[in-house]
PDB file of C-alpha atoms (C1' of nucleotides) in Angstrom:
ATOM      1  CA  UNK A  10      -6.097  -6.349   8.707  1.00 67.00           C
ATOM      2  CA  UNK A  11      -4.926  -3.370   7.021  1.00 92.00           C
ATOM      3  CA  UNK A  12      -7.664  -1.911   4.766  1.00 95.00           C
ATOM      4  CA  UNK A  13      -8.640   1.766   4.433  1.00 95.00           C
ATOM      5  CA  UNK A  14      -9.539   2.504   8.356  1.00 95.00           C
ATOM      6  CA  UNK A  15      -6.347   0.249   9.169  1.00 95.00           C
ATOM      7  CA  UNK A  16      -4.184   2.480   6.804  1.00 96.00           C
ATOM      8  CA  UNK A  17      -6.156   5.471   7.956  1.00 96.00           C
ATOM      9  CA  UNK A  18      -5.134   4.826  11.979  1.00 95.00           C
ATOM     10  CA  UNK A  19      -1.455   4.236  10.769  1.00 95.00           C
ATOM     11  CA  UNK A  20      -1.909   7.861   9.389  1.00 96.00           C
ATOM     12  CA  UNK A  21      -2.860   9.676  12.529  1.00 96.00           C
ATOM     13  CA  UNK A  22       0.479   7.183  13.726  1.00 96.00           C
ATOM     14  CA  UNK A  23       2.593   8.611  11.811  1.00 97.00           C
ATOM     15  CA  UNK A  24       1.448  12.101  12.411  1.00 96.00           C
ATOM     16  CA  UNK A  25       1.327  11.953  15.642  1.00 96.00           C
ATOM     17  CA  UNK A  26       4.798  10.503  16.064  1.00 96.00           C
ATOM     18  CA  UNK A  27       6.556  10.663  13.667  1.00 97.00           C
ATOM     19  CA  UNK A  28       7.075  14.451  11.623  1.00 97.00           C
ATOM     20  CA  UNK A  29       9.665  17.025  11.687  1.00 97.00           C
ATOM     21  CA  UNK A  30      12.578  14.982  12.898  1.00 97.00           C
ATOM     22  CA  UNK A  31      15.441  14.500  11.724  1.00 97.00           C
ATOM     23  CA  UNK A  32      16.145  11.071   9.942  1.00 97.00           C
ATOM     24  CA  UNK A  33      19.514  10.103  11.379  1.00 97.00           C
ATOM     25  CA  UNK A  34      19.769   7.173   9.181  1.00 96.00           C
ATOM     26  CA  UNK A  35      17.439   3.906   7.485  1.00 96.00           C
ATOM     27  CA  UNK A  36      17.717   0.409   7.565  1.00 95.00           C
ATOM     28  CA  UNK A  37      16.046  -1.981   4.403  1.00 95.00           C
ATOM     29  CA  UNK A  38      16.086  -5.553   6.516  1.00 94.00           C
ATOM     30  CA  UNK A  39      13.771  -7.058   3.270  1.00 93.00           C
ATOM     31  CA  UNK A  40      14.573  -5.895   0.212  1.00 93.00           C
ATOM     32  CA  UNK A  41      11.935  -8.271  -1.581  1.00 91.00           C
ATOM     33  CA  UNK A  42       9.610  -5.329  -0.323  1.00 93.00           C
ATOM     34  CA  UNK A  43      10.930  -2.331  -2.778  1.00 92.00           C
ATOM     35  CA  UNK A  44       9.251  -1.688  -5.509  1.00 92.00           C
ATOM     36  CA  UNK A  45      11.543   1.283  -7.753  1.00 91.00           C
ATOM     37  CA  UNK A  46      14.054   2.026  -5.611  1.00 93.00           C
ATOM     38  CA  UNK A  47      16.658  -0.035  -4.321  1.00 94.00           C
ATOM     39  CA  UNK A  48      17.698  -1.114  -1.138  1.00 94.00           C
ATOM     40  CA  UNK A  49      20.888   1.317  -0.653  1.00 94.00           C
ATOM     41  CA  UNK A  50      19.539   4.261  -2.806  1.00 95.00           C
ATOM     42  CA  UNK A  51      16.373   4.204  -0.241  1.00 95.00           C
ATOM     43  CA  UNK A  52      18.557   4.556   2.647  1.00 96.00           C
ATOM     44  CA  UNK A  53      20.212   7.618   0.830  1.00 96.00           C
ATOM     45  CA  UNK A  54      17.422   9.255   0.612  1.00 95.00           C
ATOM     46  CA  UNK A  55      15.988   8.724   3.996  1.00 96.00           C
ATOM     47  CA  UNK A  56      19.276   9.858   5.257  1.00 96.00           C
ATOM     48  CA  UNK A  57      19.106  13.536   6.693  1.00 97.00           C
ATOM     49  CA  UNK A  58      15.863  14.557   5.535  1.00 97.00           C
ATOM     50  CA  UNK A  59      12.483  14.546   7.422  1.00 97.00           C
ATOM     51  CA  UNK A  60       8.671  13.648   6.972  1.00 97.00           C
ATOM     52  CA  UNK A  61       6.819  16.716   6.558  1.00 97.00           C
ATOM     53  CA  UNK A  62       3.057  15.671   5.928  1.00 96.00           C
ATOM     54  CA  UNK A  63       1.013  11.596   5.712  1.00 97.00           C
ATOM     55  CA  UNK A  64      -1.596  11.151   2.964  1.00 96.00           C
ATOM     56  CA  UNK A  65      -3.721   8.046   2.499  1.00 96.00           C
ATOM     57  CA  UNK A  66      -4.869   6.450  -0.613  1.00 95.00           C
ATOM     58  CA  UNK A  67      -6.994   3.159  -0.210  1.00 95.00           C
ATOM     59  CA  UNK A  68      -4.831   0.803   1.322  1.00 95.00           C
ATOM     60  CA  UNK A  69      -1.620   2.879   0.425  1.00 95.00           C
ATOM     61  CA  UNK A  70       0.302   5.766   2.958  1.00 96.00           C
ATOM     62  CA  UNK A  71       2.190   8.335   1.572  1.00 96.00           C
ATOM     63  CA  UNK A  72       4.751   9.903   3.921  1.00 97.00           C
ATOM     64  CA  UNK A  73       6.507  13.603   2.153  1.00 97.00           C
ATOM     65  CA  UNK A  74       9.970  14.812   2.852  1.00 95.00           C
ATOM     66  CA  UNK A  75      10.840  17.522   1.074  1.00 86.00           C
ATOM     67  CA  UNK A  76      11.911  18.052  -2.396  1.00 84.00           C
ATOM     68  CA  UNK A  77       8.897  16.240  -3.279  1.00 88.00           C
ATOM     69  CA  UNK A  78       9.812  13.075  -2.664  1.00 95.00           C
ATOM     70  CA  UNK A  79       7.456  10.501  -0.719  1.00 96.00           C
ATOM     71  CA  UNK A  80       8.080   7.693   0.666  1.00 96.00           C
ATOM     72  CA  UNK A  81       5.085   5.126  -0.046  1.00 95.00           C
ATOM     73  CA  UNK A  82       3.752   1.717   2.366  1.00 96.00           C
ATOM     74  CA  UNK A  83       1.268  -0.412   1.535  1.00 94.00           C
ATOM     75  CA  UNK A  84       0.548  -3.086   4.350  1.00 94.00           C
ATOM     76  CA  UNK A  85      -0.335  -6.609   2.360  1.00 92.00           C
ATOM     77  CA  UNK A  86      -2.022  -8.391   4.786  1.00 89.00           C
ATOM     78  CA  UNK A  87      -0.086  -8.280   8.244  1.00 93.00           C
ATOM     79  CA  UNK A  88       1.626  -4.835   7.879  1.00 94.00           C
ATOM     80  CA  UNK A  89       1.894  -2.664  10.496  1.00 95.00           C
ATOM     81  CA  UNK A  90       3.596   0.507  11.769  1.00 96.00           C
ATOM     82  CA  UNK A  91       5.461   1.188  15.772  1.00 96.00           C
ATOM     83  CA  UNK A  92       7.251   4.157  17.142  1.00 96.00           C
ATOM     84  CA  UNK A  93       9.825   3.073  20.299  1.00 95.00           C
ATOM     85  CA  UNK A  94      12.901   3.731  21.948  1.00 95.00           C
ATOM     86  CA  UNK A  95      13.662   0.742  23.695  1.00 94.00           C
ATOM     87  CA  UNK A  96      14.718  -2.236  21.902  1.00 91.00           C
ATOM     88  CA  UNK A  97      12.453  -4.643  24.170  1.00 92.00           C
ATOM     89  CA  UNK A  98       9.496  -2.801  22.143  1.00 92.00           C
ATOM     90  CA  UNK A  99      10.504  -3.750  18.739  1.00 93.00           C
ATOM     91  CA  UNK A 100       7.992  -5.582  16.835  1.00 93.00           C
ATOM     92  CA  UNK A 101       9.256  -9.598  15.396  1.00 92.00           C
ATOM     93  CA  UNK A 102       9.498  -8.719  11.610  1.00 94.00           C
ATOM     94  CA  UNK A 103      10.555  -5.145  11.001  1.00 95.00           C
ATOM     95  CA  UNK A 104      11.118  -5.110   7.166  1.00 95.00           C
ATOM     96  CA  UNK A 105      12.391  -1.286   7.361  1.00 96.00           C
ATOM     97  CA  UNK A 106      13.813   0.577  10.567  1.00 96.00           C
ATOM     98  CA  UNK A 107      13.622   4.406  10.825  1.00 97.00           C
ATOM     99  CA  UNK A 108      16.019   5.824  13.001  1.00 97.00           C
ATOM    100  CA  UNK A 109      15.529   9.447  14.249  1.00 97.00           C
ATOM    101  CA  UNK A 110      17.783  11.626  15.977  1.00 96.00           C
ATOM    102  CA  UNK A 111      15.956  12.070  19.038  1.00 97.00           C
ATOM    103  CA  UNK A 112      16.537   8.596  19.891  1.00 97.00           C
ATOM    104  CA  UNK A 113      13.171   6.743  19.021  1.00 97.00           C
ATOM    105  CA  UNK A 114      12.535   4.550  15.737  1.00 97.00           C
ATOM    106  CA  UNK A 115       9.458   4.242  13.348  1.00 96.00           C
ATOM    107  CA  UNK A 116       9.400   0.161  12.236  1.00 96.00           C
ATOM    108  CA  UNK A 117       7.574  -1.072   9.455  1.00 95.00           C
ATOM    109  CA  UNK A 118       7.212  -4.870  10.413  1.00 94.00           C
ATOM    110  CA  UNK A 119       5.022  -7.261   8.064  1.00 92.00           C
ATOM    111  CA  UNK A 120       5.222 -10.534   9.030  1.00 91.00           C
ATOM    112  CA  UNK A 121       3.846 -12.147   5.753  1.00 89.00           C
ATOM    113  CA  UNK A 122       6.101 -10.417   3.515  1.00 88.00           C
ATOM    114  CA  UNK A 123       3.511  -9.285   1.095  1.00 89.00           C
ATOM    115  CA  UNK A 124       3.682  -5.527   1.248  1.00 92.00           C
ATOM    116  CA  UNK A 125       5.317  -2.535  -0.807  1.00 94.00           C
ATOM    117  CA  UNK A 126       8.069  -0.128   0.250  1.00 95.00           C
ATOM    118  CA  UNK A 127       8.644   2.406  -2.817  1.00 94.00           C
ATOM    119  CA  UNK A 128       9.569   6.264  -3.496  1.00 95.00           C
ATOM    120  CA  UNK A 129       7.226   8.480  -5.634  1.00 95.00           C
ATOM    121  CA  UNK A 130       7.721  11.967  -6.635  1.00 94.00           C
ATOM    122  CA  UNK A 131       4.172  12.504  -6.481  1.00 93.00           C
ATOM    123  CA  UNK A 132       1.073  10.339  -5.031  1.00 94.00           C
ATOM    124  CA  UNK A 133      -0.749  11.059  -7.786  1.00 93.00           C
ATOM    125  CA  UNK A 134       1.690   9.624 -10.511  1.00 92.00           C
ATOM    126  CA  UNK A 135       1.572   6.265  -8.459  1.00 93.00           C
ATOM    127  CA  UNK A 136      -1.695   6.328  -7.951  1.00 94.00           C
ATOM    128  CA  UNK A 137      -2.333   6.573 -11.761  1.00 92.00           C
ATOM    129  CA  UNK A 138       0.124   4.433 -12.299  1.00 91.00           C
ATOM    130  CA  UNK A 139      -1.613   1.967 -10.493  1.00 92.00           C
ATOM    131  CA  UNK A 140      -4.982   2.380 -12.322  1.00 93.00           C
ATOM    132  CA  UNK A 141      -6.384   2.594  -8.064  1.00 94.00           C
ATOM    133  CA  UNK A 142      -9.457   4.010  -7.991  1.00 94.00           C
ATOM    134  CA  UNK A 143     -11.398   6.783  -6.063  1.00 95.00           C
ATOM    135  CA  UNK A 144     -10.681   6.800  -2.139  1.00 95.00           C
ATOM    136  CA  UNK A 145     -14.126   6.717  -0.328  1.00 96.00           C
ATOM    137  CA  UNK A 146     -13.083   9.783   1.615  1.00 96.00           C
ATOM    138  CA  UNK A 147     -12.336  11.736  -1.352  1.00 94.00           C
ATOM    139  CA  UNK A 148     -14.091  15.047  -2.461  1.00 94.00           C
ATOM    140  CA  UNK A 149     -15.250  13.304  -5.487  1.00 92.00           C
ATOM    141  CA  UNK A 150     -16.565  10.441  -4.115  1.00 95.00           C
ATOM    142  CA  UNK A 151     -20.607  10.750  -3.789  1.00 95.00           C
ATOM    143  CA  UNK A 152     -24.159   8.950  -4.592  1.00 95.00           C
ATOM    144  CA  UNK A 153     -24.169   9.310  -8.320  1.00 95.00           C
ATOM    145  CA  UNK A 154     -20.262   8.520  -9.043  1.00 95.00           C
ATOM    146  CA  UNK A 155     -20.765   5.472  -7.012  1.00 96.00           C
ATOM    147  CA  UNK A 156     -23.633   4.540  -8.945  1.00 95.00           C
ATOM    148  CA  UNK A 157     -21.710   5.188 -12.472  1.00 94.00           C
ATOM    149  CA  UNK A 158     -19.057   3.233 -11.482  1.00 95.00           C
ATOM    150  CA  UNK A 159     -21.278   0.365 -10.324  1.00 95.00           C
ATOM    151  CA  UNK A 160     -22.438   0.413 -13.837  1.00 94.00           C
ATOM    152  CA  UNK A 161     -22.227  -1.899 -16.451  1.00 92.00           C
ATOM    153  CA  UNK A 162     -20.794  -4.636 -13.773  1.00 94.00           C
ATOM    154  CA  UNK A 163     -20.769  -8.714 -13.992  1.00 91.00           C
ATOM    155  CA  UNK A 164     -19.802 -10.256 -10.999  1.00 92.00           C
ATOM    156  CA  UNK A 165     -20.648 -10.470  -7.455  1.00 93.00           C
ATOM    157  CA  UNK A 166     -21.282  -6.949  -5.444  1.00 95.00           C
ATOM    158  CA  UNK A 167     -18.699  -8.194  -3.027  1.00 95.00           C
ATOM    159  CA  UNK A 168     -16.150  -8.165  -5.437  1.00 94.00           C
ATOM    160  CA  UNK A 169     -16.834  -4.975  -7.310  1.00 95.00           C
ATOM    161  CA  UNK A 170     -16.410  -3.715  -3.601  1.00 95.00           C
ATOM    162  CA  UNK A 171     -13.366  -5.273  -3.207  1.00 95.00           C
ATOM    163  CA  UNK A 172     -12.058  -4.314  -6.684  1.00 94.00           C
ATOM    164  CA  UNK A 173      -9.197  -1.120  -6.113  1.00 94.00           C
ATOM    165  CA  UNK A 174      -9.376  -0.326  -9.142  1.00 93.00           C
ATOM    166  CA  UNK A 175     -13.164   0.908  -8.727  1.00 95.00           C
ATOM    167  CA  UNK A 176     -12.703   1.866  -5.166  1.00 95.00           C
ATOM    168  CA  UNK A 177      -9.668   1.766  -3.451  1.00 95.00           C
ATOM    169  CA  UNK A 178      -9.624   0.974  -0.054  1.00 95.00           C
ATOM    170  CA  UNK A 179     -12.057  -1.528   0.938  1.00 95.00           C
ATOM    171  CA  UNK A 180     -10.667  -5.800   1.475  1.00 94.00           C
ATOM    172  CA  UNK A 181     -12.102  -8.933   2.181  1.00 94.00           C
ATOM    173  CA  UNK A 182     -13.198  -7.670   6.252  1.00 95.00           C
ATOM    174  CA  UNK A 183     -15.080  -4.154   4.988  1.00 95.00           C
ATOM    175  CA  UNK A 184     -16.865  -5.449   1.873  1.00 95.00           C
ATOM    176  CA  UNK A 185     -18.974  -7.884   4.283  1.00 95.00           C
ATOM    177  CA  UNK A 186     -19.500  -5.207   6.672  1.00 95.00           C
ATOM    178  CA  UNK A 187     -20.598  -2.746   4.295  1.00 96.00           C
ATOM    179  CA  UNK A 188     -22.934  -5.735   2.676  1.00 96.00           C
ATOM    180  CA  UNK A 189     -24.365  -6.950   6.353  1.00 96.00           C
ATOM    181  CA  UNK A 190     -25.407  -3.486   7.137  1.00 96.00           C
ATOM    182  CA  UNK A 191     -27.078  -2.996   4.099  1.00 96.00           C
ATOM    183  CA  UNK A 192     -28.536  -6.425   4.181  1.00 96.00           C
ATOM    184  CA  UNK A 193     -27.221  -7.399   0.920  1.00 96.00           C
ATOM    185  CA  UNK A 194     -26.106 -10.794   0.005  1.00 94.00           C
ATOM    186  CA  UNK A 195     -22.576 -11.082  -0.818  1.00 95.00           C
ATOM    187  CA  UNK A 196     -23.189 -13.092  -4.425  1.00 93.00           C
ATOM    188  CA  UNK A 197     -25.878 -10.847  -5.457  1.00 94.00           C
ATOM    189  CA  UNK A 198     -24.931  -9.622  -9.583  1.00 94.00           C
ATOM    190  CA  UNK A 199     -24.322  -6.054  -9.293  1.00 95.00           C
ATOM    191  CA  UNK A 200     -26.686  -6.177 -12.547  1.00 93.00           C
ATOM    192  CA  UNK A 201     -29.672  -7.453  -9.975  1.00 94.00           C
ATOM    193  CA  UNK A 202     -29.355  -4.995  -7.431  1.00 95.00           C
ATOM    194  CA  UNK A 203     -32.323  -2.081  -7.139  1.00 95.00           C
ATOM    195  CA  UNK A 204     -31.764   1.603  -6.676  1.00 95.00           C
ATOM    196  CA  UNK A 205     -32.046   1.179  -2.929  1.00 96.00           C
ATOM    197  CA  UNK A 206     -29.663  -0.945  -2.653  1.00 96.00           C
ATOM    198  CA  UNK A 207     -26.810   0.727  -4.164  1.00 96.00           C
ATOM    199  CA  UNK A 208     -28.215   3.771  -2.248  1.00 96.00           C
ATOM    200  CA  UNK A 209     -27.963   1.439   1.058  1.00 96.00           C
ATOM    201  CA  UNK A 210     -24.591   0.273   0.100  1.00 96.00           C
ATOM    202  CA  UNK A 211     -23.466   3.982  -0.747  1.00 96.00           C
ATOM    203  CA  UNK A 212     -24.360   4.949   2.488  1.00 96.00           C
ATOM    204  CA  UNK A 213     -22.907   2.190   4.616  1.00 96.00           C
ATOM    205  CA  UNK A 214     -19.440   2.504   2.966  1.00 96.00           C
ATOM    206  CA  UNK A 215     -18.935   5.884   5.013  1.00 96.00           C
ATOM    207  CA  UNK A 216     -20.756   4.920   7.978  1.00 96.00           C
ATOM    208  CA  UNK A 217     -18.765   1.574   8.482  1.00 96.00           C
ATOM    209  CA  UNK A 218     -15.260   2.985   7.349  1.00 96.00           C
ATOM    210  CA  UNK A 219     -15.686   6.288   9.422  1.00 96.00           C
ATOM    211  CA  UNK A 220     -17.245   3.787  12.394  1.00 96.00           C
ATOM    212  CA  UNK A 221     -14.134   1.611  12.078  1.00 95.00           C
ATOM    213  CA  UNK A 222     -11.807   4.863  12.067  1.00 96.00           C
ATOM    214  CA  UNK A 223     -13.738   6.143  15.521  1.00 95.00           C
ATOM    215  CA  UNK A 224     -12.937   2.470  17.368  1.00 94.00           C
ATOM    216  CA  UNK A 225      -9.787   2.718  16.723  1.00 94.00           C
ATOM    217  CA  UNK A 226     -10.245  -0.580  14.444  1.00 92.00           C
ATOM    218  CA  UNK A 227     -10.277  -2.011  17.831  1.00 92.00           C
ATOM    219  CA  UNK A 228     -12.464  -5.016  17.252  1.00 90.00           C
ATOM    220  CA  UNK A 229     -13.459  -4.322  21.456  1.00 91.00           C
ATOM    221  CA  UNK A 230     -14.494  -1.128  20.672  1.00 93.00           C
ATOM    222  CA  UNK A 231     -16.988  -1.777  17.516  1.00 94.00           C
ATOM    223  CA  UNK A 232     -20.736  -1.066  18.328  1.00 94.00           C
ATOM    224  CA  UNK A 233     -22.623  -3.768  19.403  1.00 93.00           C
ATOM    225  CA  UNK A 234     -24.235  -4.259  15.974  1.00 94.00           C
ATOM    226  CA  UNK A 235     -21.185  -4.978  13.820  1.00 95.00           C
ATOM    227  CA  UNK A 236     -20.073  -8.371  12.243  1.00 94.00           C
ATOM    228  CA  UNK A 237     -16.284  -7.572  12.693  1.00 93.00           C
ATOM    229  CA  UNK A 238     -15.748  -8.869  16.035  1.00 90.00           C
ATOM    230  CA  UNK A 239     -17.803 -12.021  15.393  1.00 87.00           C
ATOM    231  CA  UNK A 240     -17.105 -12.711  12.343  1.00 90.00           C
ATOM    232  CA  UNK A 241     -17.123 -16.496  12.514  1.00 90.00           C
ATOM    233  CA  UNK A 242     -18.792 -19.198  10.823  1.00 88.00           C
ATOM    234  CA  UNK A 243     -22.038 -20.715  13.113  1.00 89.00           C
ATOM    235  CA  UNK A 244     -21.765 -17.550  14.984  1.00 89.00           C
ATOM    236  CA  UNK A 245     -24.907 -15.689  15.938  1.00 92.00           C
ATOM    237  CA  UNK A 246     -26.125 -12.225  14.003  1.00 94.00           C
ATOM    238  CA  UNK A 247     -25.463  -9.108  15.930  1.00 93.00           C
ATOM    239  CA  UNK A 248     -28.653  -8.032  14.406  1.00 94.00           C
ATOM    240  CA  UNK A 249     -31.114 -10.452  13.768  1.00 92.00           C
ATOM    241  CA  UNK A 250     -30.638 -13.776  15.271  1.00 86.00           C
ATOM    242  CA  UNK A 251     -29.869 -15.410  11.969  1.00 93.00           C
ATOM    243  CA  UNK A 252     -26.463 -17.422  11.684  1.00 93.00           C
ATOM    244  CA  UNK A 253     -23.284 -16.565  10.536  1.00 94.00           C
ATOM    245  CA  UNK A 254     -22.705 -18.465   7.267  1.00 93.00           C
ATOM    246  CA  UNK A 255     -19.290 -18.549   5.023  1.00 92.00           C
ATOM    247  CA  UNK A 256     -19.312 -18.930   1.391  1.00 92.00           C
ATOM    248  CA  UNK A 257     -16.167 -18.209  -0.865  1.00 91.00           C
ATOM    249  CA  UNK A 258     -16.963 -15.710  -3.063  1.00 91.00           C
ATOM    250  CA  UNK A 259     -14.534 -14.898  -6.201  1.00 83.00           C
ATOM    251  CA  UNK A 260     -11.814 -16.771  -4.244  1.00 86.00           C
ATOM    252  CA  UNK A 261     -12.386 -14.988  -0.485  1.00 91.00           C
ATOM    253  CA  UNK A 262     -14.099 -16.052   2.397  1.00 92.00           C
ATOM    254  CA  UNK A 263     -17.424 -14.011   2.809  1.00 94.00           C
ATOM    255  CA  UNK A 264     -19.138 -13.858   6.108  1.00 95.00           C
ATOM    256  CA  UNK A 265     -22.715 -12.944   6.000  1.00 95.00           C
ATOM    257  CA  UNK A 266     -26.070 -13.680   7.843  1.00 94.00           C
ATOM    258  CA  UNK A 267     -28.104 -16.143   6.363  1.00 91.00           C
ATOM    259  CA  UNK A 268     -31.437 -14.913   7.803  1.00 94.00           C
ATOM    260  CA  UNK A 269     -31.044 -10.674   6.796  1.00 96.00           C
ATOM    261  CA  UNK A 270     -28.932 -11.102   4.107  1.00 95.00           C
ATOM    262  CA  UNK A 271     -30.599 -12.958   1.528  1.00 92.00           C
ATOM    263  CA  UNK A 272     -29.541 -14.402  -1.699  1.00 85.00           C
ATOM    264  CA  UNK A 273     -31.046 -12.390  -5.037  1.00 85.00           C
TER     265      UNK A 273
ATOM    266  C1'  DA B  19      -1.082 -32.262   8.695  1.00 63.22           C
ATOM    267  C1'  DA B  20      -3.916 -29.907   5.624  1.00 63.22           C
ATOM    268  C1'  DT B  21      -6.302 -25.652   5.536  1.00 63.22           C
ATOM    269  C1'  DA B  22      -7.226 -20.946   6.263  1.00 63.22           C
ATOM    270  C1'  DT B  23      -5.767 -16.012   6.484  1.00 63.22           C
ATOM    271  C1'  DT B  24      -6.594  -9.486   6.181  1.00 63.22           C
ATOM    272  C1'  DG B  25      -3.228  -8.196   0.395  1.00 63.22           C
ATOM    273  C1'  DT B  26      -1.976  -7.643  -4.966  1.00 63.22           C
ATOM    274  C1'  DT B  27      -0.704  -9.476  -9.474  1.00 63.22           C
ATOM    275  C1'  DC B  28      -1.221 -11.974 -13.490  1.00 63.22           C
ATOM    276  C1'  DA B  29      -2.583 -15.848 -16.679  1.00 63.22           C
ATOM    277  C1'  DG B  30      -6.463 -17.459 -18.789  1.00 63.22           C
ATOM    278  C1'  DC B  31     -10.957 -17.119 -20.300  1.00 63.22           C
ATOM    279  C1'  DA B  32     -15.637 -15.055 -21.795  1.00 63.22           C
TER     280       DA B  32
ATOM    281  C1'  DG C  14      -9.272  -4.498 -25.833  1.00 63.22           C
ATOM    282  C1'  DT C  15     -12.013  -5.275 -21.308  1.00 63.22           C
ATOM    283  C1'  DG C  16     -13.450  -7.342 -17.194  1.00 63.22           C
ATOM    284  C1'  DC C  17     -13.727 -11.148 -14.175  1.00 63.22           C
ATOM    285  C1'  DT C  18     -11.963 -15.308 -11.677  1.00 63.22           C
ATOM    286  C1'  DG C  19      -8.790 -18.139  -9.512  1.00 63.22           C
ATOM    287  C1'  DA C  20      -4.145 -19.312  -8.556  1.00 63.22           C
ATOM    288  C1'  DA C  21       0.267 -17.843  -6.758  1.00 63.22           C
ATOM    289  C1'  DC C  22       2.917 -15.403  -3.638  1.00 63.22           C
ATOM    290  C1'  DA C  23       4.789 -15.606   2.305  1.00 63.22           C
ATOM    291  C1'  DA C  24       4.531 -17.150   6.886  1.00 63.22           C
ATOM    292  C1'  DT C  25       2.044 -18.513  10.509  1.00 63.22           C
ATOM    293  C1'  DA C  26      -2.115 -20.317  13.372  1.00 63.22           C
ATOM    294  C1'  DT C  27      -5.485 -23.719  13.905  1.00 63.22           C
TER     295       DT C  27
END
DNA sequence: AATATTGTTCAGCA
DNA sequence: GTGCTGAACAATAT
């Protein structure tokens, strides 16, 4: 699950929860999660300090304490974060435990263990590091940057959508319903596509992620329109009556109507 | 019992 | 060197 709106909701979390207490101490229960820092150097620097502000880059949360040092999640596939006091509400596979002095805990469980758990001095540096690209709720992100880096591309639209290192933020679930609302086909060459539909697809990137953010990423709460909560093969469109078909497209499973969504 | 699954990384290839 | 694809990684559900 966790892509951008995901990551995004685990933000307001964390904020919500989760700032200006004290850090009474911090348990690593998987250290095949760290990135940098090891296991007993993180738990130093947890130790005593607090989290001061959340930022969110693509799939990635950065969490400052001060003295410029951030603590940084990403969520692989089945990460996820929970604030609780009672040990009959901790979640099956907490890979690091945050205990705060007024009695509650922030865990970061991830079942499939295929997250990150690192230190940064400075988002940036990782995210450079990194080579991620722009965040689609950036202040530089707009019509004609999207269209420049669009440019040039081989490959399938669905995976330059995908591709972090062009935009960061956006998975496997988000790239079809970004494509199904702007009733592109999945396959189609980025090379094939018209002006309208990278303005389409421009255009749907905010509206999806920002409609994703307002549900909550509740699949209960999407509109009645969206693929998300039946996103299964044979299914019917939300939109059109077509079918739901699935195709693997550079090694994912794309959902996309068969009927609106044709191929180029 | 194979197969599929939201993620990233990296070898191999054009 | 660059960019793209597919496999590998982990653990579980179907």
């Amino acid at each position: 699950m966790p892509e951008l709106p995901d990551v995004e909701i685990y933000k307001i979390y964390m904020n919500s929860t989760s700032l200006h207490q004290k850090i009474e101490n911090a348990e690593v229960l998987e250290p095949s999660l760290l990135g940098q820092v090891s296991s007993r150097s993180l738990q130093m620097r947890l130790k005593n300090r607090e989290f001061e502000e959340v930022r969110r880059h693509g799939k990635y949360l950065f969490s400052k304490m001060d003295k410029n040092e951030w603590l940084i999640l990403h969520f692989g596939m089945t990460g996820f974060l929970k604030y609780y006091k009672n040990e009959e509400q901790a979640p099956g596979h907490i890979r690091l435990l945050i205990h705060f002095d007024n009695g509650y805990h922030l865990a970061y469980d991830c079942q499939r263990k295929l997250g990150l758990i690192d230190l940064t001095a400075n988002p940036k540096d990782f995210i450079e590091k990194k080579k991620l690209g722009i965040d689609p709720f950036g202040p530089d992100f707009n019509q004609s940057k999207f269209r420049e880096l669009l440019n040039g591309r081989r490959g399938a639209i669905k995976s330059a959508l995908m591709n972090q290192q062009i935009m960061a933020g956006i998975g496997n679930i988000y790239s079809d319903e970004i494509l199904f609302h702007a009733g592109i086909h999945p396959a189609s060459p980025v090379k094939k596509l018209k002006e309208a539909d990278f303005e389409k697809i421009y255009r749907e990137i905010s509206t999806v992620l920002q409609t994703a953010i307002d549900c909550r990423v509740n699949p209960d709460n999407f509109p009645n329109d969206y693929l998300l909560p039946n996103r299964r093969e044979k299914e019917d469109c939300p939109q059109c009556g077509g079918t739901i078909q699935k195709e693997t497209i550079s090694g994912r499973s794309a959902y996309f109507c068969s009927r609106h969504q044709k191929k180029i």
